[in-house]
mmCIF file of C-alpha atoms (C1' of nucleotides) in Angstrom:
data_model
loop_
_atom_site.group_PDB
_atom_site.id
_atom_site.type_symbol
_atom_site.label_atom_id
_atom_site.label_comp_id
_atom_site.label_asym_id
_atom_site.label_seq_id
_atom_site.Cartn_x
_atom_site.Cartn_y
_atom_site.Cartn_z
ATOM 1 C CA MET M 884 -5.794 20.566 5.051
ATOM 2 C CA GLN M 885 -3.121 21.103 2.613
ATOM 3 C CA ALA M 886 0.695 21.800 2.835
ATOM 4 C CA THR M 887 0.096 23.319 -0.615
ATOM 5 C CA ASN M 888 3.808 24.298 -0.844
ATOM 6 C CA LYS M 889 4.461 21.598 -3.223
ATOM 7 C CA THR M 890 8.472 22.699 -3.126
ATOM 8 C CA ARG M 891 10.317 21.296 -5.908
ATOM 9 C CA ARG M 892 10.824 17.442 -5.558
ATOM 10 C CA LYS M 893 12.850 15.438 -7.609
ATOM 11 C CA ARG M 894 11.823 14.021 -11.130
ATOM 12 C CA PRO M 895 11.463 10.569 -11.540
ATOM 13 C CA GLY M 896 12.110 9.557 -14.012
ATOM 14 C CA THR M 897 13.858 12.179 -16.504
ATOM 15 C CA SER M 898 17.164 12.654 -14.528
ATOM 16 C CA ARG M 899 19.410 9.973 -15.512
ATOM 17 C CA ARG M 900 22.788 10.316 -13.025
ATOM 18 C CA GLY M 901 21.383 10.571 -9.327
ATOM 19 C CA LYS M 902 22.195 6.386 -8.887
ATOM 20 C CA ARG M 903 23.892 6.573 -5.381
ATOM 21 C CA ALA M 904 26.989 5.014 -6.683
ATOM 22 C CA THR M 905 28.613 7.707 -3.646
ATOM 23 C CA VAL M 906 30.820 6.919 -0.730
ATOM 24 C CA GLN M 907 29.681 3.324 0.973
ATOM 25 C CA ILE M 908 30.039 5.703 4.262
ATOM 26 C CA HIS M 909 27.208 3.136 5.776
ATOM 27 C CA HIS M 910 25.841 5.851 8.370
ATOM 28 C CA LEU M 911 24.953 4.795 11.478
ATOM 29 C CA ARG M 912 21.338 6.467 12.996
ATOM 30 C CA SER M 913 23.241 6.734 16.508
ATOM 31 C CA PRO M 914 26.318 5.760 18.456
ATOM 32 C CA CYS M 915 23.609 3.530 20.695
ATOM 33 C CA PRO M 916 24.935 -0.243 20.539
ATOM 34 C CA ILE M 917 21.448 -0.923 20.171
ATOM 35 C CA ALA M 918 20.583 1.385 17.573
ATOM 36 C CA ASN M 919 23.502 -0.586 15.595
ATOM 37 C CA LEU M 920 22.253 -3.800 15.569
ATOM 38 C CA LEU M 921 18.824 -3.010 14.440
ATOM 39 C CA ASP M 922 20.871 -1.239 11.783
ATOM 40 C CA VAL M 923 21.748 -4.216 10.087
ATOM 41 C CA ALA M 924 18.951 -6.343 11.348
ATOM 42 C CA GLY M 925 16.199 -4.343 12.826
ATOM 43 C CA ASP M 926 13.108 -6.261 10.260
ATOM 44 C CA LYS M 927 11.301 -9.307 10.182
ATOM 45 C CA TRP M 928 13.492 -11.220 8.640
ATOM 46 C CA SER M 929 17.384 -11.716 9.571
ATOM 47 C CA LEU M 930 17.069 -12.652 12.610
ATOM 48 C CA LEU M 931 14.795 -15.625 11.666
ATOM 49 C CA VAL M 932 17.778 -15.659 9.144
ATOM 50 C CA VAL M 933 20.315 -16.330 11.829
ATOM 51 C CA ARG M 934 18.582 -18.332 13.754
ATOM 52 C CA ASP M 935 17.974 -21.230 10.703
ATOM 53 C CA LEU M 936 21.816 -20.660 10.004
ATOM 54 C CA LEU M 937 22.842 -21.857 13.941
ATOM 55 C CA ARG M 938 20.556 -24.230 12.924
ATOM 56 C CA GLY M 939 22.835 -26.020 10.627
ATOM 57 C CA ARG M 940 20.899 -24.583 7.583
ATOM 58 C CA SER M 941 23.301 -23.911 5.065
ATOM 59 C CA THR M 942 21.918 -23.627 1.536
ATOM 60 C CA PHE M 943 19.122 -20.800 -0.529
ATOM 61 C CA ASN M 944 16.350 -23.149 -0.244
ATOM 62 C CA GLN M 945 17.225 -25.285 2.768
ATOM 63 C CA LEU M 946 16.121 -21.380 4.297
ATOM 64 C CA LEU M 947 13.267 -20.944 2.138
ATOM 65 C CA GLU M 948 11.913 -24.098 4.203
ATOM 66 C CA SER M 949 11.542 -22.841 7.232
ATOM 67 C CA PRO M 950 8.135 -22.564 8.419
ATOM 68 C CA GLU M 951 7.996 -18.301 8.463
ATOM 69 C CA LYS M 952 7.996 -18.274 3.884
ATOM 70 C CA ILE M 953 10.329 -16.023 3.706
ATOM 71 C CA PRO M 954 9.729 -14.510 -0.425
ATOM 72 C CA THR M 955 12.849 -15.086 -2.291
ATOM 73 C CA ASN M 956 13.426 -12.020 -2.860
ATOM 74 C CA LEU M 957 13.966 -10.907 0.096
ATOM 75 C CA LEU M 958 15.865 -13.936 1.416
ATOM 76 C CA ALA M 959 18.540 -13.025 -1.715
ATOM 77 C CA ASP M 960 18.186 -9.227 0.090
ATOM 78 C CA ARG M 961 18.737 -10.173 3.664
ATOM 79 C CA LEU M 962 21.750 -13.024 2.397
ATOM 80 C CA LYS M 963 23.973 -9.857 0.498
ATOM 81 C CA ARG M 964 22.638 -7.518 3.902
ATOM 82 C CA LEU M 965 24.473 -9.817 6.449
ATOM 83 C CA GLU M 966 27.140 -10.611 4.434
ATOM 84 C CA LYS M 967 27.949 -6.982 4.292
ATOM 85 C CA ALA M 968 27.793 -6.482 7.564
ATOM 86 C CA GLY M 969 30.251 -9.666 8.115
ATOM 87 C CA ILE M 970 27.334 -11.873 10.123
ATOM 88 C CA LEU M 971 27.498 -14.746 8.004
ATOM 89 C CA MET M 972 29.342 -15.593 4.905
ATOM 90 C CA ARG M 973 28.515 -16.982 0.989
ATOM 91 C CA THR M 974 30.839 -19.801 -0.127
ATOM 92 C CA PRO M 975 30.781 -21.683 -3.334
ATOM 93 C CA TYR M 976 31.009 -25.212 -1.920
ATOM 94 C CA GLN M 977 30.969 -27.570 -5.081
ATOM 95 C CA LYS M 978 31.038 -26.497 -8.483
ATOM 96 C CA ARG M 979 29.928 -27.795 -11.815
ATOM 97 C CA PRO M 980 26.485 -26.895 -10.706
ATOM 98 C CA VAL M 981 27.306 -24.157 -8.328
ATOM 99 C CA ARG M 982 25.806 -24.362 -5.499
ATOM 100 C CA TYR M 983 26.561 -21.577 -2.232
ATOM 101 C CA SER M 984 26.336 -22.208 1.582
ATOM 102 C CA TYR M 985 25.926 -19.723 3.879
ATOM 103 C CA THR M 986 27.556 -20.003 7.114
ATOM 104 C CA LEU M 987 27.954 -17.603 10.623
ATOM 105 C CA THR M 988 31.058 -15.503 10.918
ATOM 106 C CA GLN M 989 32.495 -15.452 14.660
ATOM 107 C CA LYS M 990 30.474 -12.336 14.337
ATOM 108 C CA GLY M 991 27.356 -13.966 13.524
ATOM 109 C CA LYS M 992 27.362 -17.006 15.804
ATOM 110 C CA GLU M 993 27.741 -14.571 18.473
ATOM 111 C CA LEU M 994 24.271 -13.820 18.245
ATOM 112 C CA GLN M 995 23.038 -16.628 19.457
ATOM 113 C CA HIS M 996 23.196 -15.305 23.084
ATOM 114 C CA VAL M 997 21.017 -12.982 21.735
ATOM 115 C CA LEU M 998 18.389 -15.047 20.592
ATOM 116 C CA ASP M 999 19.084 -17.683 23.292
ATOM 117 C CA VAL M 1000 17.064 -14.026 26.085
ATOM 118 C CA VAL M 1001 14.896 -13.746 23.235
ATOM 119 C CA VAL M 1002 13.852 -17.632 23.358
ATOM 120 C CA ARG M 1003 12.892 -17.114 27.360
ATOM 121 C CA TRP M 1004 11.864 -14.208 27.257
ATOM 122 C CA SER M 1005 9.048 -15.259 24.681
ATOM 123 C CA LYS M 1006 8.647 -18.443 26.840
ATOM 124 C CA LYS M 1007 7.287 -16.399 29.402
ATOM 125 C CA HIS M 1008 5.735 -13.462 28.015
ATOM 126 C CA ILE M 1009 3.914 -14.913 24.731
ATOM 127 C CA ALA M 1010 1.484 -18.008 24.394
ATOM 128 C CA GLY M 1011 1.605 -20.668 22.286
ATOM 129 C CA VAL M 1012 5.256 -20.577 21.774
ATOM 130 C CA GLN M 1013 7.319 -23.469 21.157
ATOM 131 C CA THR M 1014 11.049 -23.771 20.401
ATOM 132 C CA PHE M 1015 12.680 -25.823 17.576
ATOM 133 C CA THR M 1016 13.914 -28.305 19.298
ATOM 134 C CA ASP M 1017 16.879 -29.690 19.269
ATOM 135 C CA LEU M 1018 19.365 -26.014 19.203
ATOM 136 C CA ASN M 1019 16.441 -24.671 21.716
ATOM 137 C CA LEU M 1020 15.743 -22.180 18.912
ATOM 138 C CA MET K 1403 -0.896 3.356 -0.688
ATOM 139 C CA GLN K 1404 -3.453 4.094 2.169
ATOM 140 C CA ALA K 1405 -6.419 2.234 1.161
ATOM 141 C CA THR K 1406 -9.058 2.838 3.792
ATOM 142 C CA ASN K 1407 -11.222 5.848 2.941
ATOM 143 C CA LYS K 1408 -9.757 7.386 -0.007
ATOM 144 C CA THR K 1409 -12.135 9.852 -0.909
ATOM 145 C CA ARG K 1410 -13.018 12.261 2.535
ATOM 146 C CA ARG K 1411 -10.382 12.482 5.328
ATOM 147 C CA LYS K 1412 -11.630 15.657 6.842
ATOM 148 C CA ARG K 1413 -13.478 15.859 9.492
ATOM 149 C CA PRO K 1414 -11.228 16.374 12.351
ATOM 150 C CA GLY K 1415 -13.098 17.990 15.696
ATOM 151 C CA THR K 1416 -15.318 15.253 15.693
ATOM 152 C CA SER K 1417 -13.048 12.041 14.908
ATOM 153 C CA ARG K 1418 -12.710 9.104 16.661
ATOM 154 C CA ARG K 1419 -9.168 8.608 17.946
ATOM 155 C CA GLY K 1420 -7.961 7.125 14.701
ATOM 156 C CA LYS K 1421 -9.046 3.339 15.647
ATOM 157 C CA ARG K 1422 -8.563 0.911 13.385
ATOM 158 C CA ALA K 1423 -11.718 -1.521 13.821
ATOM 159 C CA THR K 1424 -9.832 -4.788 12.725
ATOM 160 C CA VAL K 1425 -10.312 -8.169 13.780
ATOM 161 C CA GLN K 1426 -8.458 -8.844 16.869
ATOM 162 C CA ILE K 1427 -7.176 -11.671 16.021
ATOM 163 C CA HIS K 1428 -3.524 -11.132 15.488
ATOM 164 C CA HIS K 1429 -1.609 -13.720 14.048
ATOM 165 C CA LEU K 1430 1.314 -15.208 14.589
ATOM 166 C CA ARG K 1431 3.743 -16.370 11.568
ATOM 167 C CA SER K 1432 5.226 -19.248 13.385
ATOM 168 C CA PRO K 1433 4.981 -20.873 16.839
ATOM 169 C CA CYS K 1434 8.678 -19.639 16.951
ATOM 170 C CA PRO K 1435 9.281 -17.353 19.667
ATOM 171 C CA ILE K 1436 12.134 -15.679 17.652
ATOM 172 C CA ALA K 1437 9.511 -14.632 15.037
ATOM 173 C CA ASN K 1438 7.099 -13.773 17.870
ATOM 174 C CA LEU K 1439 9.509 -11.617 19.340
ATOM 175 C CA LEU K 1440 10.013 -9.816 15.579
ATOM 176 C CA ASP K 1441 6.437 -9.977 14.502
ATOM 177 C CA VAL K 1442 5.693 -7.504 17.434
ATOM 178 C CA ALA K 1443 9.055 -5.287 17.634
ATOM 179 C CA GLY K 1444 10.534 -6.261 14.161
ATOM 180 C CA ASP K 1445 11.862 -2.593 13.045
ATOM 181 C CA LYS K 1446 14.101 -0.173 13.705
ATOM 182 C CA TRP K 1447 12.315 1.347 15.910
ATOM 183 C CA SER K 1448 10.949 -0.447 18.824
ATOM 184 C CA LEU K 1449 13.155 -1.587 20.666
ATOM 185 C CA LEU K 1450 14.539 2.392 20.929
ATOM 186 C CA VAL K 1451 11.361 3.265 22.754
ATOM 187 C CA VAL K 1452 11.116 0.205 25.040
ATOM 188 C CA ARG K 1453 15.135 1.234 25.672
ATOM 189 C CA ASP K 1454 14.349 4.588 26.529
ATOM 190 C CA LEU K 1455 11.163 4.123 28.631
ATOM 191 C CA LEU K 1456 13.758 1.842 30.433
ATOM 192 C CA ARG K 1457 15.842 4.783 30.458
ATOM 193 C CA GLY K 1458 12.874 6.874 32.475
ATOM 194 C CA ARG K 1459 11.901 8.413 29.755
ATOM 195 C CA SER K 1460 8.364 8.513 29.773
ATOM 196 C CA THR K 1461 6.470 11.697 27.657
ATOM 197 C CA PHE K 1462 5.487 11.903 23.809
ATOM 198 C CA ASN K 1463 7.703 14.727 23.543
ATOM 199 C CA GLN K 1464 10.714 13.207 25.714
ATOM 200 C CA LEU K 1465 10.737 9.693 23.486
ATOM 201 C CA LEU K 1466 10.813 12.403 20.481
ATOM 202 C CA GLU K 1467 14.101 13.769 21.768
ATOM 203 C CA SER K 1468 16.737 10.860 20.977
ATOM 204 C CA PRO K 1469 19.578 11.161 19.196
ATOM 205 C CA GLU K 1470 17.792 8.973 16.259
ATOM 206 C CA LYS K 1471 14.934 11.382 15.785
ATOM 207 C CA ILE K 1472 12.020 8.849 15.620
ATOM 208 C CA PRO K 1473 9.132 10.409 12.745
ATOM 209 C CA THR K 1474 6.229 11.512 15.092
ATOM 210 C CA ASN K 1475 3.605 9.621 12.597
ATOM 211 C CA LEU K 1476 5.791 6.740 13.550
ATOM 212 C CA LEU K 1477 6.209 7.252 17.354
ATOM 213 C CA ALA K 1478 2.529 7.606 18.039
ATOM 214 C CA ASP K 1479 1.983 4.426 15.577
ATOM 215 C CA ARG K 1480 4.480 2.240 17.402
ATOM 216 C CA LEU K 1481 2.918 3.190 21.178
ATOM 217 C CA LYS K 1482 -0.225 2.065 19.725
ATOM 218 C CA ARG K 1483 1.722 -1.475 18.671
ATOM 219 C CA LEU K 1484 3.135 -2.334 21.801
ATOM 220 C CA GLU K 1485 0.806 -1.063 24.204
ATOM 221 C CA LYS K 1486 -1.614 -3.328 22.511
ATOM 222 C CA ALA K 1487 0.991 -6.057 22.664
ATOM 223 C CA GLY K 1488 0.856 -5.282 26.732
ATOM 224 C CA ILE K 1489 4.462 -3.767 26.456
ATOM 225 C CA LEU K 1490 3.892 -0.453 27.979
ATOM 226 C CA MET K 1491 0.919 0.991 29.258
ATOM 227 C CA ARG K 1492 -0.428 4.506 28.606
ATOM 228 C CA THR K 1493 -1.643 6.788 30.920
ATOM 229 C CA PRO K 1494 -2.837 10.040 31.660
ATOM 230 C CA TYR K 1495 -1.140 11.685 33.847
ATOM 231 C CA GLN K 1496 -2.713 14.593 34.599
ATOM 232 C CA LYS K 1497 -5.654 16.397 33.576
ATOM 233 C CA ARG K 1498 -6.496 19.877 32.234
ATOM 234 C CA PRO K 1499 -3.894 19.791 30.259
ATOM 235 C CA VAL K 1500 -4.379 16.005 29.845
ATOM 236 C CA ARG K 1501 -0.971 15.137 29.502
ATOM 237 C CA TYR K 1502 -0.147 11.341 28.468
ATOM 238 C CA SER K 1503 2.983 8.960 30.011
ATOM 239 C CA TYR K 1504 3.860 5.806 28.542
ATOM 240 C CA THR K 1505 6.073 2.943 31.415
ATOM 241 C CA LEU K 1506 6.526 -0.360 30.709
ATOM 242 C CA THR K 1507 4.889 -3.808 31.504
ATOM 243 C CA GLN K 1508 6.288 -6.095 33.216
ATOM 244 C CA LYS K 1509 6.880 -7.741 30.108
ATOM 245 C CA GLY K 1510 8.491 -4.538 28.562
ATOM 246 C CA LYS K 1511 10.626 -4.414 31.529
ATOM 247 C CA GLU K 1512 11.713 -8.144 31.089
ATOM 248 C CA LEU K 1513 12.862 -6.737 27.900
ATOM 249 C CA GLN K 1514 15.732 -5.355 29.200
ATOM 250 C CA HIS K 1515 17.611 -8.868 29.515
ATOM 251 C CA VAL K 1516 17.402 -9.009 25.802
ATOM 252 C CA LEU K 1517 19.079 -5.234 25.908
ATOM 253 C CA ASP K 1518 21.530 -6.035 27.530
ATOM 254 C CA VAL K 1519 22.551 -9.198 25.443
ATOM 255 C CA VAL K 1520 22.685 -6.702 22.361
ATOM 256 C CA VAL K 1521 24.808 -4.469 23.660
ATOM 257 C CA ARG K 1522 27.193 -6.362 24.918
ATOM 258 C CA TRP K 1523 26.833 -7.738 21.371
ATOM 259 C CA SER K 1524 27.226 -4.684 19.526
ATOM 260 C CA LYS K 1525 30.184 -3.416 21.830
ATOM 261 C CA LYS K 1526 32.073 -6.054 21.340
ATOM 262 C CA HIS K 1527 30.963 -6.406 16.901
ATOM 263 C CA ILE K 1528 30.960 -2.901 16.210
ATOM 264 C CA ALA K 1529 33.200 0.161 16.476
ATOM 265 C CA GLY K 1530 32.583 3.410 17.679
ATOM 266 C CA VAL K 1531 29.346 2.046 19.357
ATOM 267 C CA GLN K 1532 28.833 3.619 23.302
ATOM 268 C CA THR K 1533 26.275 3.150 25.906
ATOM 269 C CA PHE K 1534 23.957 5.762 27.594
ATOM 270 C CA THR K 1535 25.958 6.439 30.456
ATOM 271 C CA ASP K 1536 23.595 5.146 33.487
ATOM 272 C CA LEU K 1537 21.575 2.254 32.363
ATOM 273 C CA ASN K 1538 24.701 0.411 30.588
ATOM 274 C CA LEU K 1539 21.785 1.063 27.272
ATOM 275 C "C1'" DC B 976 -9.325 39.377 24.769
ATOM 276 C "C1'" DC B 977 -5.786 37.912 22.007
ATOM 277 C "C1'" DT B 978 -1.697 35.729 21.012
ATOM 278 C "C1'" DC B 979 1.977 32.977 21.659
ATOM 279 C "C1'" DG B 980 3.491 28.430 23.447
ATOM 280 C "C1'" DT B 981 3.927 23.649 24.541
ATOM 281 C "C1'" DG B 982 2.583 18.505 24.669
ATOM 282 C "C1'" DA B 983 0.472 15.873 21.938
ATOM 283 C "C1'" DC B 984 -0.931 13.910 18.713
ATOM 284 C "C1'" DT B 985 -2.946 13.788 13.121
ATOM 285 C "C1'" DT B 986 -2.617 14.213 7.853
ATOM 286 C "C1'" DG B 987 -0.395 14.655 3.109
ATOM 287 C "C1'" DC B 988 2.159 12.696 0.456
ATOM 288 C "C1'" DA B 989 6.917 10.955 -2.589
ATOM 289 C "C1'" DT B 990 10.076 7.570 -1.558
ATOM 290 C "C1'" DT B 991 11.319 2.810 -0.201
ATOM 291 C "C1'" DT B 992 10.239 -1.704 1.442
ATOM 292 C "C1'" DT B 993 7.109 -5.618 1.159
ATOM 293 C "C1'" DG B 994 5.337 -9.929 -0.340
ATOM 294 C "C1'" DC B 995 3.636 -12.247 -3.928
ATOM 295 C "C1'" DA B 996 4.176 -14.488 -8.314
ATOM 296 C "C1'" DA B 997 6.478 -15.792 -12.449
ATOM 297 C "C1'" DG B 998 10.740 -15.706 -15.421
ATOM 298 C "C1'" DT B 999 15.675 -16.827 -16.028
ATOM 299 C "C1'" DT B 1000 19.966 -19.318 -16.579
ATOM 300 C "C1'" DA B 1001 22.777 -23.205 -15.519
ATOM 301 C "C1'" DT B 1002 22.974 -27.960 -14.304
ATOM 302 C "C1'" DC B 1003 21.792 -32.777 -13.739
ATOM 303 C "C1'" DC B 1004 19.187 -37.529 -14.761
ATOM 304 C "C1'" DG B 1005 16.518 -40.539 -17.300
ATOM 305 C "C1'" DC X 1128 15.098 -34.519 -24.857
ATOM 306 C "C1'" DG X 1129 12.165 -33.258 -21.685
ATOM 307 C "C1'" DG X 1130 11.584 -32.701 -16.800
ATOM 308 C "C1'" DA X 1131 13.955 -31.959 -12.233
ATOM 309 C "C1'" DT X 1132 16.718 -28.545 -8.883
ATOM 310 C "C1'" DA X 1133 19.452 -24.744 -7.235
ATOM 311 C "C1'" DA X 1134 19.666 -20.104 -7.081
ATOM 312 C "C1'" DC X 1135 17.882 -16.228 -7.945
ATOM 313 C "C1'" DT X 1136 15.682 -11.756 -10.770
ATOM 314 C "C1'" DT X 1137 12.384 -9.258 -12.221
ATOM 315 C "C1'" DG X 1138 7.255 -7.205 -12.578
ATOM 316 C "C1'" DC X 1139 4.376 -4.424 -9.412
ATOM 317 C "C1'" DA X 1140 1.305 -3.923 -6.249
ATOM 318 C "C1'" DA X 1141 0.313 -2.853 -1.450
ATOM 319 C "C1'" DA X 1142 2.155 -1.344 2.783
ATOM 320 C "C1'" DA X 1143 5.617 1.069 5.925
ATOM 321 C "C1'" DT X 1144 8.699 4.819 6.266
ATOM 322 C "C1'" DG X 1145 10.076 9.867 6.782
ATOM 323 C "C1'" DC X 1146 9.547 14.436 6.455
ATOM 324 C "C1'" DA X 1147 6.590 18.775 6.647
ATOM 325 C "C1'" DA X 1148 2.527 20.535 8.159
ATOM 326 C "C1'" DG X 1149 -1.460 21.046 10.516
ATOM 327 C "C1'" DT X 1150 -4.890 20.310 14.369
ATOM 328 C "C1'" DC X 1151 -6.845 20.601 19.518
ATOM 329 C "C1'" DA X 1152 -6.918 21.758 23.640
ATOM 330 C "C1'" DC X 1153 -4.726 24.608 27.604
ATOM 331 C "C1'" DG X 1154 -2.694 28.105 30.002
ATOM 332 C "C1'" DA X 1155 0.129 32.240 30.510
ATOM 333 C "C1'" DG X 1156 0.846 36.753 29.655
ATOM 334 C "C1'" DG X 1157 0.440 41.677 27.382
#
DNA sequence: CCTCGTGACTTGCATTTTGCAAGTTATCCG
DNA sequence: CGGATAACTTGCAAAATGCAAGTCACGAGG
């Protein structure tokens, strides 16, 4: 019924110290290539962002408009993570008002092959799917 | 926060096997085939389970042994979800002591094509990856 | 009989991540 | 000046994750 042993865990709030500004070693769960992609894009949104960039979307608001309706805070977070992972780049395409555009790197563009196969699988095995017209994505 | 039945949660012997009597409408976020796979396997563990089943693992404990060390509660949950999604099947391969084995359906087996491309992408773009020997997974 | 071990899970609980709504900052437009 | 965009932040409740431990059958050994 109970683990009773409450074994001291960190007191939240009191220790103003562990802000994890430490080593940047981004620790891989395993040497498996599948686990490696999942470490960086293993969530419900990242690959949709990649899909939209492949489809030619490039600004924050364009990315928000897709039918899945990603929340703004998650989009901001995913863009940061994917940039850090070298999958996309963020560049100001104009200043005065500064506006940013997001574009895939070569590494990111090659995820197209992954998405292609995913599309083929889903079309075969899931009812009611349909692709965005032009790019087959 | 585990909203369901906060107070009494302690009838072990007679309880139903964690059934979640929810509506069966499995709500898709969008008609996009990519979103559809993500709805069912868009997390850090599901595809690793599929990988291991493709590699011939089949029991609960075998699946626990992979290098990524999935927690037992998550493995139980993922097996349930993947079964519900028609990607794998759970069958007792012996009774007296009843033991279960998990195997991929045809739908699940065809995820191999997705994983193949993921492996190719990761080997090209992520340092330090290496595949499990025999099956290229 | 009693204990130990194994397989397949469940349960408790703290930490993290999500998702919604609203707020913010800067800049243009009329 | 009063909006309207663009690109984000922030607050916070709810859900998911992850660890450790507990449970429920058997089955073998003493």
